[in-house]
PDB file of C-alpha atoms in Angstrom:
ATOM      1  CA  MET A 148     -46.668  10.211  -1.053  1.00 38.00           C
ATOM      2  CA  ASN A 149     -47.915  11.068   2.426  1.00 37.00           C
ATOM      3  CA  ARG A 150     -47.513   8.664   5.299  1.00 41.00           C
ATOM      4  CA  LEU A 151     -49.088   8.765   8.727  1.00 37.00           C
ATOM      5  CA  ILE A 152     -47.062  10.244  11.519  1.00 39.00           C
ATOM      6  CA  SER A 153     -47.213   7.063  13.580  1.00 38.00           C
ATOM      7  CA  ARG A 154     -44.657   5.474  11.236  1.00 47.00           C
ATOM      8  CA  HIS A 155     -41.944   8.011  12.086  1.00 48.00           C
ATOM      9  CA  ASN A 156     -43.077   9.546  15.342  1.00 53.00           C
ATOM     10  CA  PRO A 157     -45.200   7.307  17.567  1.00 53.00           C
ATOM     11  CA  ASP A 158     -45.587  10.106  20.129  1.00 54.00           C
ATOM     12  CA  ALA A 159     -47.561  12.315  17.742  1.00 55.00           C
ATOM     13  CA  ALA A 160     -51.316  12.248  17.290  1.00 58.00           C
ATOM     14  CA  ALA A 161     -52.552   9.364  15.149  1.00 61.00           C
ATOM     15  CA  GLY A 162     -53.792  10.319  11.713  1.00 66.00           C
ATOM     16  CA  THR A 163     -51.751  13.516  11.357  1.00 77.00           C
ATOM     17  CA  ILE A 164     -49.042  13.949   8.761  1.00 81.00           C
ATOM     18  CA  ASP A 165     -45.447  14.068   9.951  1.00 89.00           C
ATOM     19  CA  PRO A 166     -43.389  16.979   8.520  1.00 91.00           C
ATOM     20  CA  ILE A 167     -40.477  14.573   8.027  1.00 91.00           C
ATOM     21  CA  ASP A 168     -42.505  12.811   5.335  1.00 91.00           C
ATOM     22  CA  GLY A 169     -42.557  15.936   3.168  1.00 92.00           C
ATOM     23  CA  ILE A 170     -38.793  16.228   3.504  1.00 92.00           C
ATOM     24  CA  LEU A 171     -38.299  12.558   2.613  1.00 89.00           C
ATOM     25  CA  ASP A 172     -40.544  13.068  -0.421  1.00 91.00           C
ATOM     26  CA  LYS A 173     -38.227  15.889  -1.541  1.00 92.00           C
ATOM     27  CA  PHE A 174     -35.228  13.571  -1.239  1.00 90.00           C
ATOM     28  CA  LEU A 175     -37.001  10.781  -3.116  1.00 90.00           C
ATOM     29  CA  ALA A 176     -37.853  13.199  -5.923  1.00 90.00           C
ATOM     30  CA  ALA A 177     -34.159  12.929  -6.870  1.00 88.00           C
ATOM     31  CA  ARG A 178     -34.735   9.350  -8.044  1.00 87.00           C
ATOM     32  CA  GLY A 179     -33.773   8.871 -11.645  1.00 85.00           C
ATOM     33  CA  LYS A 180     -31.948  12.197 -11.811  1.00 88.00           C
ATOM     34  CA  PRO A 181     -28.193  12.474 -12.364  1.00 89.00           C
ATOM     35  CA  PRO A 182     -25.923  12.153  -9.310  1.00 84.00           C
ATOM     36  CA  GLY A 183     -25.273  15.589  -7.823  1.00 86.00           C
ATOM     37  CA  THR A 184     -28.803  16.855  -8.506  1.00 87.00           C
ATOM     38  CA  LEU A 185     -29.631  19.415  -5.833  1.00 91.00           C
ATOM     39  CA  VAL A 186     -32.596  18.902  -3.527  1.00 91.00           C
ATOM     40  CA  ASP A 187     -34.279  22.070  -2.244  1.00 92.00           C
ATOM     41  CA  VAL A 188     -34.320  21.714   1.546  1.00 94.00           C
ATOM     42  CA  THR A 189     -33.850  24.342   4.212  1.00 95.00           C
ATOM     43  CA  GLU A 190     -31.323  24.281   7.028  1.00 96.00           C
ATOM     44  CA  ASP A 191     -34.160  23.703   9.501  1.00 96.00           C
ATOM     45  CA  GLU A 192     -35.369  20.704   7.480  1.00 95.00           C
ATOM     46  CA  ILE A 193     -31.873  19.211   7.460  1.00 94.00           C
ATOM     47  CA  LYS A 194     -31.642  19.716  11.218  1.00 95.00           C
ATOM     48  CA  MET A 195     -35.016  17.982  11.643  1.00 94.00           C
ATOM     49  CA  VAL A 196     -33.818  14.968   9.652  1.00 94.00           C
ATOM     50  CA  CYS A 197     -30.563  14.812  11.653  1.00 94.00           C
ATOM     51  CA  HIS A 198     -32.352  15.060  15.003  1.00 95.00           C
ATOM     52  CA  ARG A 199     -34.897  12.426  14.032  1.00 94.00           C
ATOM     53  CA  ALA A 200     -32.173  10.102  12.733  1.00 91.00           C
ATOM     54  CA  ARG A 201     -30.202  10.566  15.959  1.00 94.00           C
ATOM     55  CA  ASP A 202     -33.263   9.838  18.097  1.00 94.00           C
ATOM     56  CA  THR A 203     -34.016   6.713  16.076  1.00 90.00           C
ATOM     57  CA  LEU A 204     -30.440   5.436  16.305  1.00 87.00           C
ATOM     58  CA  MET A 205     -30.195   6.176  20.031  1.00 92.00           C
ATOM     59  CA  ASP A 206     -33.382   4.147  20.620  1.00 92.00           C
ATOM     60  CA  GLN A 207     -31.797   1.080  19.016  1.00 87.00           C
ATOM     61  CA  PRO A 208     -30.140  -1.585  21.175  1.00 89.00           C
ATOM     62  CA  MET A 209     -26.373  -2.095  20.914  1.00 84.00           C
ATOM     63  CA  LEU A 210     -26.872  -5.552  19.416  1.00 85.00           C
ATOM     64  CA  LEU A 211     -29.530  -5.954  16.759  1.00 82.00           C
ATOM     65  CA  GLU A 212     -31.160  -9.297  16.134  1.00 86.00           C
ATOM     66  CA  LEU A 213     -32.176  -9.171  12.489  1.00 84.00           C
ATOM     67  CA  ALA A 214     -34.586 -11.531  10.792  1.00 84.00           C
ATOM     68  CA  ALA A 215     -34.079 -12.879   7.285  1.00 88.00           C
ATOM     69  CA  PRO A 216     -34.472 -12.018   4.528  1.00 90.00           C
ATOM     70  CA  ILE A 217     -32.088  -9.074   4.666  1.00 90.00           C
ATOM     71  CA  LYS A 218     -29.889  -7.408   2.061  1.00 90.00           C
ATOM     72  CA  ILE A 219     -26.334  -6.714   3.213  1.00 87.00           C
ATOM     73  CA  VAL A 220     -24.710  -3.609   1.728  1.00 89.00           C
ATOM     74  CA  GLY A 221     -21.103  -2.446   1.978  1.00 83.00           C
ATOM     75  CA  ASP A 222     -19.975   1.149   2.410  1.00 84.00           C
ATOM     76  CA  ILE A 223     -21.745   3.530   0.018  1.00 84.00           C
ATOM     77  CA  HIS A 224     -19.521   6.425   1.174  1.00 82.00           C
ATOM     78  CA  GLY A 225     -22.483   8.732   1.708  1.00 79.00           C
ATOM     79  CA  GLN A 226     -23.562   8.597  -1.933  1.00 83.00           C
ATOM     80  CA  PHE A 227     -27.302   9.223  -1.835  1.00 84.00           C
ATOM     81  CA  SER A 228     -27.710   8.390  -5.528  1.00 85.00           C
ATOM     82  CA  ASP A 229     -26.087   4.979  -4.932  1.00 86.00           C
ATOM     83  CA  MET A 230     -28.482   4.295  -2.054  1.00 88.00           C
ATOM     84  CA  LEU A 231     -31.483   5.220  -4.214  1.00 88.00           C
ATOM     85  CA  ARG A 232     -30.197   2.902  -6.944  1.00 88.00           C
ATOM     86  CA  LEU A 233     -29.869   0.066  -4.405  1.00 89.00           C
ATOM     87  CA  PHE A 234     -33.422   0.679  -3.247  1.00 91.00           C
ATOM     88  CA  GLU A 235     -34.707   0.759  -6.837  1.00 89.00           C
ATOM     89  CA  TYR A 236     -33.022  -2.589  -7.474  1.00 90.00           C
ATOM     90  CA  GLY A 237     -33.706  -4.347  -4.165  1.00 90.00           C
ATOM     91  CA  GLY A 238     -36.877  -2.669  -2.937  1.00 91.00           C
ATOM     92  CA  PHE A 239     -37.565   0.301  -0.693  1.00 90.00           C
ATOM     93  CA  PRO A 240     -37.752   0.037   3.103  1.00 87.00           C
ATOM     94  CA  PRO A 241     -39.767  -0.988   5.005  1.00 87.00           C
ATOM     95  CA  ALA A 242     -40.834  -3.584   2.405  1.00 91.00           C
ATOM     96  CA  THR A 243     -37.185  -4.705   2.160  1.00 91.00           C
ATOM     97  CA  ASN A 244     -34.735  -4.962   5.058  1.00 90.00           C
ATOM     98  CA  TYR A 245     -31.155  -3.706   4.714  1.00 89.00           C
ATOM     99  CA  LEU A 246     -28.005  -3.878   6.812  1.00 87.00           C
ATOM    100  CA  PHE A 247     -25.492  -1.193   5.836  1.00 86.00           C
ATOM    101  CA  LEU A 248     -22.008  -2.206   6.986  1.00 83.00           C
ATOM    102  CA  GLY A 249     -20.398   1.164   6.342  1.00 80.00           C
ATOM    103  CA  ASP A 250     -16.831   1.487   7.564  1.00 73.00           C
ATOM    104  CA  TYR A 251     -16.741  -2.102   8.855  1.00 67.00           C
ATOM    105  CA  VAL A 252     -15.908  -3.259   5.329  1.00 66.00           C
ATOM    106  CA  ASP A 253     -13.313  -0.505   4.828  1.00 66.00           C
ATOM    107  CA  ARG A 254     -11.421  -0.454   8.109  1.00 63.00           C
ATOM    108  CA  TYR A 255     -11.565  -3.904   9.678  1.00 53.00           C
ATOM    109  CA  VAL A 256      -9.840  -7.024   8.459  1.00 48.00           C
ATOM    110  CA  LEU A 257     -12.290  -9.677   9.633  1.00 48.00           C
ATOM    111  CA  LEU A 258     -16.050  -9.826   9.527  1.00 49.00           C
ATOM    112  CA  GLU A 259     -17.373 -13.153  10.748  1.00 51.00           C
ATOM    113  CA  CYS A 260     -20.876 -14.415   9.986  1.00 55.00           C
ATOM    114  CA  ALA A 261     -22.366 -17.406  11.756  1.00 50.00           C
TER     115      ALA A 261
END
């Protein structure tokens, strides 16, 4: 399941494969396996995922304007198997859009939608 690098890293040369895709494929190989199944990734691979996630999040504006349709998800408490199950049921990104509320649903009393 190789993807072009331009999807994850627009600064890289077009047509080359991004190393992050191989790591994501390892994570997705856990689909359908029991929760707690170990995924064989190295410390350097984990660091790469964390750095890329940080860069992506830091590039996002403070206020996101999201277009419908979108699936709104509560706090999954870091359970990767739950997230995979949600994706199996609702569709995998980027074909399906998700908004993960995280701690907003656990720690705040009011969430107002207009």
